XYZ file of C-alpha atoms in Angstrom:
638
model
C 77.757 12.892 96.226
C 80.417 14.187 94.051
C 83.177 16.753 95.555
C 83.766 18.088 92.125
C 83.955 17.713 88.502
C 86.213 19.788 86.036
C 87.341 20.011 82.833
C 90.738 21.562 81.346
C 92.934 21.149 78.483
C 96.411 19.628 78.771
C 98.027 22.869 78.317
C 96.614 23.545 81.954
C 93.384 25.780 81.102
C 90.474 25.202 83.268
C 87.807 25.537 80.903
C 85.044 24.412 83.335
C 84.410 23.132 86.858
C 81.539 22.240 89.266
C 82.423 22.551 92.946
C 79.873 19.866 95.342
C 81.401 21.007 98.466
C 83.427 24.028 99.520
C 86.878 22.701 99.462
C 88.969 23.659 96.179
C 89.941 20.905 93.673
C 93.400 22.447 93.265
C 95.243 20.103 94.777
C 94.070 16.597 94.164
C 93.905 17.833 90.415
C 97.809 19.095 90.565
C 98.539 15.827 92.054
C 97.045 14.019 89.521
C 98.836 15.723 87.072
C 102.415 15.347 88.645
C 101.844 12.088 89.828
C 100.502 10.731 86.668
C 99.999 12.276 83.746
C 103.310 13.791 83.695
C 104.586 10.602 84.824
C 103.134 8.180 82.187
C 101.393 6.421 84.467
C 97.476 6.085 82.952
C 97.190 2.920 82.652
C 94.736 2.800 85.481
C 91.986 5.669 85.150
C 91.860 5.894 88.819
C 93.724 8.158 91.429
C 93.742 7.926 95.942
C 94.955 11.385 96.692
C 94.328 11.310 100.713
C 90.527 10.846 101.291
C 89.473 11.689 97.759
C 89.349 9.401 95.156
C 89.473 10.517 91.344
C 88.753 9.000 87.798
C 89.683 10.693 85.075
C 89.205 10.384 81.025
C 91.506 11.452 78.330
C 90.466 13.280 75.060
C 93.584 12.699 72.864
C 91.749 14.278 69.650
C 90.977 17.533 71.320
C 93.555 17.529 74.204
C 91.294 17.788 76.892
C 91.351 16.100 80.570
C 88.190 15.124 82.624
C 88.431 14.393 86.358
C 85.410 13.884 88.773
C 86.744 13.740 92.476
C 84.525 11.718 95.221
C 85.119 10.492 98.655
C 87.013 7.282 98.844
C 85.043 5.574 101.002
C 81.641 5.961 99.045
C 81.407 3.131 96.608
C 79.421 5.358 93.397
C 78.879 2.853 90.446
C 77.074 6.015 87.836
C 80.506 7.526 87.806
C 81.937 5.755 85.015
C 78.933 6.711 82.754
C 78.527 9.880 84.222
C 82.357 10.641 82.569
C 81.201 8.936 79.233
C 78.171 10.965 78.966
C 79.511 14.354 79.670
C 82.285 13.860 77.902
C 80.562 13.143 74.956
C 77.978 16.004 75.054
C 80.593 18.644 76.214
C 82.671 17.238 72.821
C 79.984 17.710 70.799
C 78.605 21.124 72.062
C 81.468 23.057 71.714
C 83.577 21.483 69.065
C 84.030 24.228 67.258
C 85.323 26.669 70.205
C 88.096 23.827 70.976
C 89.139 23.086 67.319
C 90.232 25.982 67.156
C 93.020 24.870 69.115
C 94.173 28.257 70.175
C 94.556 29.053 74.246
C 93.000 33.137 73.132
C 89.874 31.262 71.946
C 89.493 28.816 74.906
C 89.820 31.682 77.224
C 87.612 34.118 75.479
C 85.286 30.971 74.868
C 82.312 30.471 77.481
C 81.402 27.199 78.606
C 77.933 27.138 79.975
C 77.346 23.668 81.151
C 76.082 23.828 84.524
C 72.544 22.564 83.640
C 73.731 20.355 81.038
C 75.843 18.513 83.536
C 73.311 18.625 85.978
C 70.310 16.801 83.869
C 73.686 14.109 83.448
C 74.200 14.004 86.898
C 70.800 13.449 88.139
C 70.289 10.502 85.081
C 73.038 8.710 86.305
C 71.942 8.716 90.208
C 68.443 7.718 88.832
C 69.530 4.990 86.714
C 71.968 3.328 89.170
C 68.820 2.982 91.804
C 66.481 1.546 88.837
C 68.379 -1.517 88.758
C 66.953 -4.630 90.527
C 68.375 -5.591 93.765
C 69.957 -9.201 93.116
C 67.930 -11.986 95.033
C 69.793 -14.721 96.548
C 70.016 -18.088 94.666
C 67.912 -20.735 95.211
C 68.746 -24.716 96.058
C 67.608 -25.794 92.849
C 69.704 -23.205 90.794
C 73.314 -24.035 92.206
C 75.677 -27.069 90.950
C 75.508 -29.443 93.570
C 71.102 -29.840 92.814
C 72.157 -30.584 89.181
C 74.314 -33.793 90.028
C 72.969 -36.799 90.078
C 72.676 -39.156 93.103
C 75.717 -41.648 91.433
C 78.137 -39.463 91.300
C 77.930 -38.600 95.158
C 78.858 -42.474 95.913
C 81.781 -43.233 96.602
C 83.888 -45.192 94.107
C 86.482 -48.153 95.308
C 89.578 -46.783 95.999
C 88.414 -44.062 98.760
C 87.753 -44.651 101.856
C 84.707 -45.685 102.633
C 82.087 -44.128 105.344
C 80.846 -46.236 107.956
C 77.321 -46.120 107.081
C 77.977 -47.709 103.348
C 79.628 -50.570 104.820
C 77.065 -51.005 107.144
C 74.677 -50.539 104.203
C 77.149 -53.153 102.419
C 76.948 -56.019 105.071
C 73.260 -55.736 105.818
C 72.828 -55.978 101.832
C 74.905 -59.283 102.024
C 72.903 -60.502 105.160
C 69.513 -60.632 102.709
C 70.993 -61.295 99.459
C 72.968 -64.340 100.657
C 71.191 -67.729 100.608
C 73.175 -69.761 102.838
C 73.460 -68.036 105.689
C 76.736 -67.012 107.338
C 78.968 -69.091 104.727
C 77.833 -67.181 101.795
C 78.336 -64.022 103.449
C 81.833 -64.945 104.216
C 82.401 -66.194 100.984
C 80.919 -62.952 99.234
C 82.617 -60.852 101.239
C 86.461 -61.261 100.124
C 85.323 -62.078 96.212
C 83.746 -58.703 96.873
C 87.198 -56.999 98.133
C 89.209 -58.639 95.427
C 86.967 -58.291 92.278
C 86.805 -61.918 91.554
C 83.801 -64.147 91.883
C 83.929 -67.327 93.943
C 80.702 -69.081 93.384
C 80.471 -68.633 89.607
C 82.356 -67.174 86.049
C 80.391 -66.430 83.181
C 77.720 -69.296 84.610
C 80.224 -71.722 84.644
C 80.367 -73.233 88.521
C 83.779 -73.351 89.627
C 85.514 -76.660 90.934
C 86.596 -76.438 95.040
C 90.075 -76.532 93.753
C 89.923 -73.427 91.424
C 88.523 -72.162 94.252
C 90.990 -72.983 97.017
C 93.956 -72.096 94.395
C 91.895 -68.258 94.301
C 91.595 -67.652 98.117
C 95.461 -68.636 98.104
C 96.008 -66.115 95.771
C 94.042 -63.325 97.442
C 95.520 -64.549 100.754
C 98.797 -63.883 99.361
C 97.922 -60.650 98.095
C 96.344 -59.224 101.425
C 99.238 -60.285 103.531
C 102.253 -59.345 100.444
C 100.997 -55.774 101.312
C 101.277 -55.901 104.940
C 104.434 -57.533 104.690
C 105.731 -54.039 102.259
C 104.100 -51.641 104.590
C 105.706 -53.113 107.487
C 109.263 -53.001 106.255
C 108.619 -49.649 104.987
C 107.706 -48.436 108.427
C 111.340 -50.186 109.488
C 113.448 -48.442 107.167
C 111.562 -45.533 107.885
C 112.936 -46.088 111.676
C 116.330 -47.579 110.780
C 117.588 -43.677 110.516
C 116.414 -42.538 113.871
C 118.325 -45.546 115.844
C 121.202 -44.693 114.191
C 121.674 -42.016 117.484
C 123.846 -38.762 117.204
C 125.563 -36.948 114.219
C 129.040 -37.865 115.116
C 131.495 -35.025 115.838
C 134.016 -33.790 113.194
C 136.955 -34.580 112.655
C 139.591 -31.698 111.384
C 142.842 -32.021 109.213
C 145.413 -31.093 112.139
C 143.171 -34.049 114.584
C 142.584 -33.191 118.371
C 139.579 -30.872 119.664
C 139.017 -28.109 117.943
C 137.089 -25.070 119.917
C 135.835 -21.183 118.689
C 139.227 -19.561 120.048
C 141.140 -22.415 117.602
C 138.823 -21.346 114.989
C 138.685 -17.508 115.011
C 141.143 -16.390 112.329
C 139.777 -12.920 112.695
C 142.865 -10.540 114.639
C 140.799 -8.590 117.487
C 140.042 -5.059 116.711
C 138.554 -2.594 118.468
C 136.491 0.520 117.020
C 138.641 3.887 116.991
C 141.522 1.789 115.432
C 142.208 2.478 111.400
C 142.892 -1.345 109.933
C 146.304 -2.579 108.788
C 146.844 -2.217 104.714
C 146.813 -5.077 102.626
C 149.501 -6.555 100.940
C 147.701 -7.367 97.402
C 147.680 -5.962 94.264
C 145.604 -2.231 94.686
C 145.314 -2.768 90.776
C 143.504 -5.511 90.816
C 141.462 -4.144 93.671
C 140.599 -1.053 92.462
C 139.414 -1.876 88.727
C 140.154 0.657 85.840
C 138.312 3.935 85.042
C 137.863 6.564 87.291
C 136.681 6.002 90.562
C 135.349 9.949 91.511
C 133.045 10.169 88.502
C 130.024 7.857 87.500
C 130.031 7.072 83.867
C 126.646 6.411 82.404
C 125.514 2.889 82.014
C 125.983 1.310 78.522
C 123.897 -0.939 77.389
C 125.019 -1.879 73.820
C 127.145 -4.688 72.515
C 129.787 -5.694 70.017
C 126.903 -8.326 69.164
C 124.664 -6.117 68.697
C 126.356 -3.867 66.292
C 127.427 -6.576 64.373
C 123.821 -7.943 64.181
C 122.873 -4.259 62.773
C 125.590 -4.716 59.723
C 124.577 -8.086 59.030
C 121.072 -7.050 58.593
C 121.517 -3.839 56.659
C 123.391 -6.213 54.041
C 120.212 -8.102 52.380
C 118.011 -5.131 52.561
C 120.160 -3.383 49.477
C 119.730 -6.058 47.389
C 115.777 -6.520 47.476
C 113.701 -4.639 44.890
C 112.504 -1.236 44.499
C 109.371 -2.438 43.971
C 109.028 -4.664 47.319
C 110.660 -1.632 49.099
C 107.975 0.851 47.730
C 104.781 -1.692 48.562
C 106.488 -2.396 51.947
C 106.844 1.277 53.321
C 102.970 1.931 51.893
C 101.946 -1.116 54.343
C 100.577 -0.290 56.915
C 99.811 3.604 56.476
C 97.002 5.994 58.381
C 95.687 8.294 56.524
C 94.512 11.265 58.508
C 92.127 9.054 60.570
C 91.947 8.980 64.317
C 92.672 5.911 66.334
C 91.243 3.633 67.800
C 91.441 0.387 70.350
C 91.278 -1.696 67.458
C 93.884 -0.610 65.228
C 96.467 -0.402 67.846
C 95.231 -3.795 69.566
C 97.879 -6.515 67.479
C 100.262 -3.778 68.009
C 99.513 -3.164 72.067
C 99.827 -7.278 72.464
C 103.252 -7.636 70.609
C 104.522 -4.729 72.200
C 103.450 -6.058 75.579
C 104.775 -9.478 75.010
C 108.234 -8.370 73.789
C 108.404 -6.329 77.296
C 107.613 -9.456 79.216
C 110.399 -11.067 77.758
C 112.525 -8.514 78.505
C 112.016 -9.514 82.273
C 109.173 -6.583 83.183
C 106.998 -7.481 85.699
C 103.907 -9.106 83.697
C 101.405 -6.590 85.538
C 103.687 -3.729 84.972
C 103.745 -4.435 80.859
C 100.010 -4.363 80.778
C 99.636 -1.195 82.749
C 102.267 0.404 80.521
C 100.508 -0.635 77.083
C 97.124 0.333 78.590
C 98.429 4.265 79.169
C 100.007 4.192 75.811
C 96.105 2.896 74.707
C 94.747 5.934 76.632
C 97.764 8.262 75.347
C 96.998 7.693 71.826
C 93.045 6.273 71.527
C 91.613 9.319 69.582
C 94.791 10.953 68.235
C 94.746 11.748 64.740
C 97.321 10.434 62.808
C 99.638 11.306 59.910
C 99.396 11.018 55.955
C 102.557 9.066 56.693
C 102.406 7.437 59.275
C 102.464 3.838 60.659
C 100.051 2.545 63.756
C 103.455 0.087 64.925
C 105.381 3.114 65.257
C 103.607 5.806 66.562
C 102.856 3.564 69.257
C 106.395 1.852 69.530
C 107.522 5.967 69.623
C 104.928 6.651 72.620
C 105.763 3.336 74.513
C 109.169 5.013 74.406
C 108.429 8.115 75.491
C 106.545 6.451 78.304
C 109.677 4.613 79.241
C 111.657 7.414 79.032
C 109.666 9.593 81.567
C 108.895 6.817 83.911
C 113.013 6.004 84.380
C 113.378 9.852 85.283
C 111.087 9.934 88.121
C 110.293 13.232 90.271
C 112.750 13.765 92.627
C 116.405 13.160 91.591
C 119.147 11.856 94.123
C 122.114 14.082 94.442
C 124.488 12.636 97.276
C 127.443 14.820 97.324
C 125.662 17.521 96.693
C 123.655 16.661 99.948
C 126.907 15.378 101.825
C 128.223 18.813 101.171
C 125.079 20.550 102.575
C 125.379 18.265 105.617
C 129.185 19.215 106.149
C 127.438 23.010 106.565
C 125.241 21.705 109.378
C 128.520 19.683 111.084
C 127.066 16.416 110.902
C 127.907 13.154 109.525
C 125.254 12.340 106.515
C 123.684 8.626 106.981
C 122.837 6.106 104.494
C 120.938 2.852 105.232
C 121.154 0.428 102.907
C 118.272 -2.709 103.252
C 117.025 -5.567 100.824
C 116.214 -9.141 100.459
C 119.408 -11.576 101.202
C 121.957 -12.170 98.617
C 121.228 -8.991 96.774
C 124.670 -7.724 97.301
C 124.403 -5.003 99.927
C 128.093 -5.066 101.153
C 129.588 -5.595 98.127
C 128.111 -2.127 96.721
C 128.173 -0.668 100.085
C 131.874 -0.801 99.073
C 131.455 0.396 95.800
C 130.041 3.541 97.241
C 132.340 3.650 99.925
C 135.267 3.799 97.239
C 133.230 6.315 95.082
C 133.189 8.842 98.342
C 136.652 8.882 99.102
C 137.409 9.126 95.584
C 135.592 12.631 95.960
C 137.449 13.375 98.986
C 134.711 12.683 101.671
C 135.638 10.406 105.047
C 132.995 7.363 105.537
C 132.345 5.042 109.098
C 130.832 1.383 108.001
C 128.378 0.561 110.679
C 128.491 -2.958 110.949
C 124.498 -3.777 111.968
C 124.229 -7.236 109.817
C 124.135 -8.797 112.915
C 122.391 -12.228 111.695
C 124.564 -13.670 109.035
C 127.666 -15.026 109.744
C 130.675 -13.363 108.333
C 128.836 -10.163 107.604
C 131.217 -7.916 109.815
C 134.579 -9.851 108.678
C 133.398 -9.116 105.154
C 132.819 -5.196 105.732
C 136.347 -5.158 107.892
C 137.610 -6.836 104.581
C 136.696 -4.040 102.264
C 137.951 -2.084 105.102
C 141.083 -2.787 104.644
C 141.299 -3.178 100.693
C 139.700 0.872 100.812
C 142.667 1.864 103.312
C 145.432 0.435 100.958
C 143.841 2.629 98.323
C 143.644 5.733 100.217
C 145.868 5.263 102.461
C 146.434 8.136 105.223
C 149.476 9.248 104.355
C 147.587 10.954 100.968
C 145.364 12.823 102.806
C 147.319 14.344 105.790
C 147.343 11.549 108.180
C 143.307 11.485 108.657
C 141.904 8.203 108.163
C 139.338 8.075 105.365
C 137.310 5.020 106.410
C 136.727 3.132 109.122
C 134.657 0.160 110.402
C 132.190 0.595 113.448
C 131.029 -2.828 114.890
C 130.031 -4.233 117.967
C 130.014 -8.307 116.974
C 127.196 -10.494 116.421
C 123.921 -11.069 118.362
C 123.438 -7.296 119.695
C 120.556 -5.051 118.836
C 121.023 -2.936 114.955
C 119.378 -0.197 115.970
C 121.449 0.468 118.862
C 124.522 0.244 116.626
C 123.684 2.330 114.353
C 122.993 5.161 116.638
C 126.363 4.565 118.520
C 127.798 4.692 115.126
C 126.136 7.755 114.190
C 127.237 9.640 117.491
C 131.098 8.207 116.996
C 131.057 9.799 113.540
C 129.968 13.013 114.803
C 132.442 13.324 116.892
C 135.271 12.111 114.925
C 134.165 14.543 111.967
C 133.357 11.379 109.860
C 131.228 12.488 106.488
C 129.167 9.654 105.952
C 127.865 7.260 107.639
C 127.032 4.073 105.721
C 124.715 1.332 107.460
C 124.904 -1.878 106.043
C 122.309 -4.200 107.521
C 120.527 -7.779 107.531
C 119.158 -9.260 104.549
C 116.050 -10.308 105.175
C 112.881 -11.971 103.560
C 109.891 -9.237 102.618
C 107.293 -11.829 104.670
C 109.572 -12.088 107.818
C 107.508 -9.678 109.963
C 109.732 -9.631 113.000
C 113.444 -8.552 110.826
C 110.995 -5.848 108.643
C 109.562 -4.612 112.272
C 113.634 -4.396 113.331
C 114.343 -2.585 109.927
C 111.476 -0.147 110.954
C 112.672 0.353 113.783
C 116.420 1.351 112.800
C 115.002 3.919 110.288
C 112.469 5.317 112.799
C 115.027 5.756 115.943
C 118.055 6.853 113.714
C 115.964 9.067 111.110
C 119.054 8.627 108.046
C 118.860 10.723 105.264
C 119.126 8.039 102.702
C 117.389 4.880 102.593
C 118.399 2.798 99.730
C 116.897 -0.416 98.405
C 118.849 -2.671 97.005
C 117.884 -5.108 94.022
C 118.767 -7.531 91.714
C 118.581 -6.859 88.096
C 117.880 -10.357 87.501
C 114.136 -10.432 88.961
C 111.014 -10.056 87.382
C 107.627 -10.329 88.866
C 109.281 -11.147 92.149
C 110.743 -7.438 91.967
C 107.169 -5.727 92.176
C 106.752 -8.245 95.367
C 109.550 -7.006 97.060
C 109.399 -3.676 96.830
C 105.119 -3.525 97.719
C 105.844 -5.529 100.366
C 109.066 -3.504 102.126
C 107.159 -0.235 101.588
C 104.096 -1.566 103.036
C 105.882 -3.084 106.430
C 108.093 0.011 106.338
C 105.134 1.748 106.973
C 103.041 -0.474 109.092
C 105.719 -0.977 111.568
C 106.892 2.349 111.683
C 105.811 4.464 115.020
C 106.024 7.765 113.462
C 103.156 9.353 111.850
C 104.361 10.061 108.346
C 106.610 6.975 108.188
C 109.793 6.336 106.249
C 110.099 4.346 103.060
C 112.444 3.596 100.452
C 114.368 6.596 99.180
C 115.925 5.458 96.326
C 117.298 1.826 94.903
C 120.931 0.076 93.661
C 120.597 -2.015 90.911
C 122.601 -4.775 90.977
C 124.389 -7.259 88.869
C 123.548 -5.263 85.840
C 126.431 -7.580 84.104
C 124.622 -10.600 83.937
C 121.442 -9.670 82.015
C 122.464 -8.844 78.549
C 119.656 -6.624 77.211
C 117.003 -7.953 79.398
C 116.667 -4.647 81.675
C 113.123 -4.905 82.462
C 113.685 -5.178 86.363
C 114.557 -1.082 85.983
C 111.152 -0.049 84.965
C 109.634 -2.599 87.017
C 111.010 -1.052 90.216
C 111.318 2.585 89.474
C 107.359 2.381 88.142
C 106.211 0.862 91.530
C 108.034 3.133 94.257
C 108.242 6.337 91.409
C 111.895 6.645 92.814
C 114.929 6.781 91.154
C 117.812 4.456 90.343
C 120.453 5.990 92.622
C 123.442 3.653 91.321
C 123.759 0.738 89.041
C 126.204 -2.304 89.897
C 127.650 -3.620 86.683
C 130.788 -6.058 88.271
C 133.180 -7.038 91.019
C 135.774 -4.433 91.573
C 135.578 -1.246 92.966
C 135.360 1.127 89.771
C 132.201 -1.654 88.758
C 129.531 1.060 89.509
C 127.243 3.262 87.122
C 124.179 6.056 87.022
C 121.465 4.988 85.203
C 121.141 6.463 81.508
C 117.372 6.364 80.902
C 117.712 6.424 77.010
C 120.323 3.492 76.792
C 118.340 1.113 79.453
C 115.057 2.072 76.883
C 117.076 1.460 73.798
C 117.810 -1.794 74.967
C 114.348 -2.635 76.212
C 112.775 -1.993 72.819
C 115.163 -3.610 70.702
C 113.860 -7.049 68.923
């Protein structure tokens, strides 16, 4: 049963609609438009909104949008055909009311298709039932009837079952002539392939045949012999005892209190300056204000010169045939003219390190974006859909909701509370090193920021945040801003629970008037069920208002994985009812990538949430907002 079915033009008129049950379609159908048509995201023609499920089908030649909406858990196979058909007879009925392509004439037009969809509607329940229910397959249908009794046997080589050697010796029993001798005698010319009695009908002497059962003596013992000195060497390692202890450069015994450089600090305390060079430290640029990231090249623009040199000195001629390649004239499309173009298209983003599943969803919306379009007296196939792939790109790297932190930082100052950040990821991502980034980037714009310390796993996690501690002190130091100290670490040591941290760090920062509170925590694995169920359970009991995911640029397919899978146990071991997930995500290690910037689209098109900052090197000034037309630019180009 069908909840509804409606059709409206992609200007937003409802030119008809059939309601199954009493509930309004309103609001499935706006959330199919936000959450993917506007989006670019039709490369699937289905759509979960709560319990509904709905498909949808695309008129590109007359602008028009089909949905049918259905519960999710009925499994309806006519509904494919049921679009098809209605959309074809609606097309065809009132072409000449929508060519008009004027929203006065589609409002003043009327529609009457209730009966018309109705006859569809009841074809396509009646055909699904006609078809024959499949019958289960018989013994003499599958594989394994088909295979002859020889190839079951075993071969030598395997090991054999204990009825075929049984089989084996009672065979030699009868066969053999002379009793127990021949049977002994067959049975190791048997093993070793050779034949004792006779070759080629020649009887063999006794001493050919002493000299062979020396040689297959020597060959069933030689192996024994290997396998047993295998099996000692194999033990030689274990006798060796235990790993003995090391020794250290200054000699005696060294303990943990001999070995723990680290000066004993306790929370509440600012941290000593540093005595390096803030220069080198700090980086160049300025440090309050992102600067777009840039993704061209001196190579590049080289490249570009070079090539525009050989093109002036071909022929008119060439030039003229070259440009007429290729042309539409005023013809719609269709699948197969934009087929060679889709693959090459989908290929070169592959290459450019999106996620393989990613780059065939995104040339399968372009398909539906453009299949039926009609095109231009001069215009080319490659680029009208090279121009919609990058439209696509463009709207899917400028997702709905847009992250503003000072401007939220500023609205929590209002309230009199410290704004909280959590930052999370797989290990070796970078977390800390563009937790300090940000860090640097706050009190740059005048804002005070606590470092909770809740990597409680890896070793030298908190001596690396009290690091960057320091380094941030020496460059806002407190004599600059009135003797208040701008940022601070807040950790409890190793071992202890990250949840609890973070909400003692929390409550110190509200009442030392701290800003912002940044969490840095554990990298950790998105299979390791027990560290996501103690990420869950940090976001759950300290509710932040930020939860940032942090990524290498350098991933491909493995970038999809990571961010399905820290959703999905974000939300399965989260004890709230509407549970938290990822809020926005760091890029990092933008530097090292050149122009391969697939891992942005791949990430931004799974989660639909923006690229909050972009890492792009190793000093403090080393951090970027994404520009969605440069990271595009450099996606498409050859």
């Amino acid at each position: 049963m069908l909840d509804f079915f409606t059709i409206f033009s992609k200007g937003g008129l409802v030119l008809w609609c059939f309601q199954g049950v009493s509930d309004s379609c309103t609001g499935p159908v706006n959330a199919l438009i936000r959450s993917v048509l506007l989006q670019e995201r039709g490369g699937n023609n289905s759509f979960t909104h709560e319990a509904l499920t709905l498909k949808y089908k695309l008129d590109n030649q007359f602008e028009l949008v089909f949905v049918v909406g259905f519960q999710k858990i009925l499994t309806l196979t006519y509904v494919d055909k049921l679009i098809d058909d209605v959309h074809r007879l609606f097309r065809d009925k009132y072409r000449t009311e929508i060519q008009q392509q004027s929203a006065l004439s589609l409002l003043n037009g009327t529609f009457d298709f209730q009966n018309d969809f109705l006859r569809l509607l009841r074809e396509a329940e009646e055909s699904s039932k006609i078809r024959a229910p499949t019958t289960m397959k018989k013994y003499e249908d599958s594989e394994k009837a088909k295979k002859p009794v020889r190839s079951m046997i075993e071969t030598r080589g395997e090991k054999p079952k204990e009825k075929a050697k049984n089989s084996k010796k009672k065979g030699t029993k009868k066969e053999g002539s002379d009793g127990p001798l021949a049977t002994s005698k067959a049975a190791p010319a048997e093993k070793s392939g050779l034949s004792v009695g006779a070759e080629n009908g020649v009887e063999l002497s006794k001493e050919e045949q002493i000299r062979r059962k020396r040689e297959e003596f020597i060959q069933k013992h030689g192996r024994g012999m290997d396998k047993s000195s295998k099996s000692v060497k194999s033990d030689a390692p274990k006798e060796k005892g235990k790993k003995a202890p090391r020794v250290w450069e200054l000699g005696g015994c060294a303990n943990k209190e001999v070995l723990d450089y680290s000066t004993p600090t306790t929370n509440g305390t600012p941290e000593a300056a540093l005595s390096e060079d803030i220069n080198l430290i700090r980086g160049t640029g300025p440090g309050g204000q992102l600067q777009d990231l840039d993704c061209s090249s001196s190579d590049d623009e080289g490249a570009a010169q070079n090539s525009t040199k050989p093109s002036a000195t071909k022929g008119t001629l060439g030039g003229m045939f070259g440009m007429l390649k290729g042309l539409v004239g005023s013809k719609s499309l269709s699948r197969e003219d934009m087929e060679s173009v889709l693959d090459k298209m989908r290929d070169h983003l592959i290459a450019k390190n999106v996620a393989a599943d990613i780059a065939v969803q995104l040339c399968e919306s372009v398909a539906n974006k453009l299949e039926g379009k009609v095109m231009g007296t001069f215009s080319t196939v490659t680029s009208t859909v090279k121009q919609a792939l990058q439209e696509s790109l463009v709207q899917i790297l400028q997702p709905q909701r847009r992250v503003d932190m000072l401007r939220d930082i500023m609205d929590a100052q209002r309230r009199q509370r410290p704004y909280v950040v959590t930052f999370c990821g797989v290990n070796g991502v970078g977390k800390s090193t563009n937790l300090a980034k940000i860090s640097f980037w706050l009190l740059e714009n005048g804002f005070s920021v606590l470092i909770a310390a809740c990597d409680t796993f890896r070793a030298g996690a908190v001596e690396q945040l009290r690091t960057h501690t320091r380094r941030l002190t020496a460059l806002h130091p407190p004599e600059k801003h009135g003797g208040r100290t701008m940022v601070q670490l807040f950790e409890k040591g190793y071992g202890k629970d990250a949840a609890g941290i973070a909400m003692e760090a929390i409550a110190f920062a509200r009442n030392q008037g701290f800003d912002v509170v940044l969490v840095d925590t554990a990298g950790r694995m998105q299979d390791n069920a027990p560290l996501m169920t103690a990420l869950a359970k940090l976001i759950t009991v300290n509710t932040p208002d930020l939860v940032l995911f942090v990524g290498e640029a350098l991933v491909g397919n493995e970038a999809v994985d990571q961010l399905v899978k820290f959703n999905r146990a974000l939300a399965d071991h989260s004890m709230a009812q509407t549970p938290r997930l990822i809020d926005g995500i760091v890029l990092t290690k933008f530097d090292t990538i050149d122009d391969k910037v697939g891992a942005a689209i791949s990430m931004t098109y799974i989660t639909s949430k923006p690229i909050v900052f972009v890492g792009t090197g190793q000093t403090y000034c080393d951090l970027r907002s994404l520009n969605a037309k440069a990271v595009v630019a450099a996606l498409m180009k050859a």
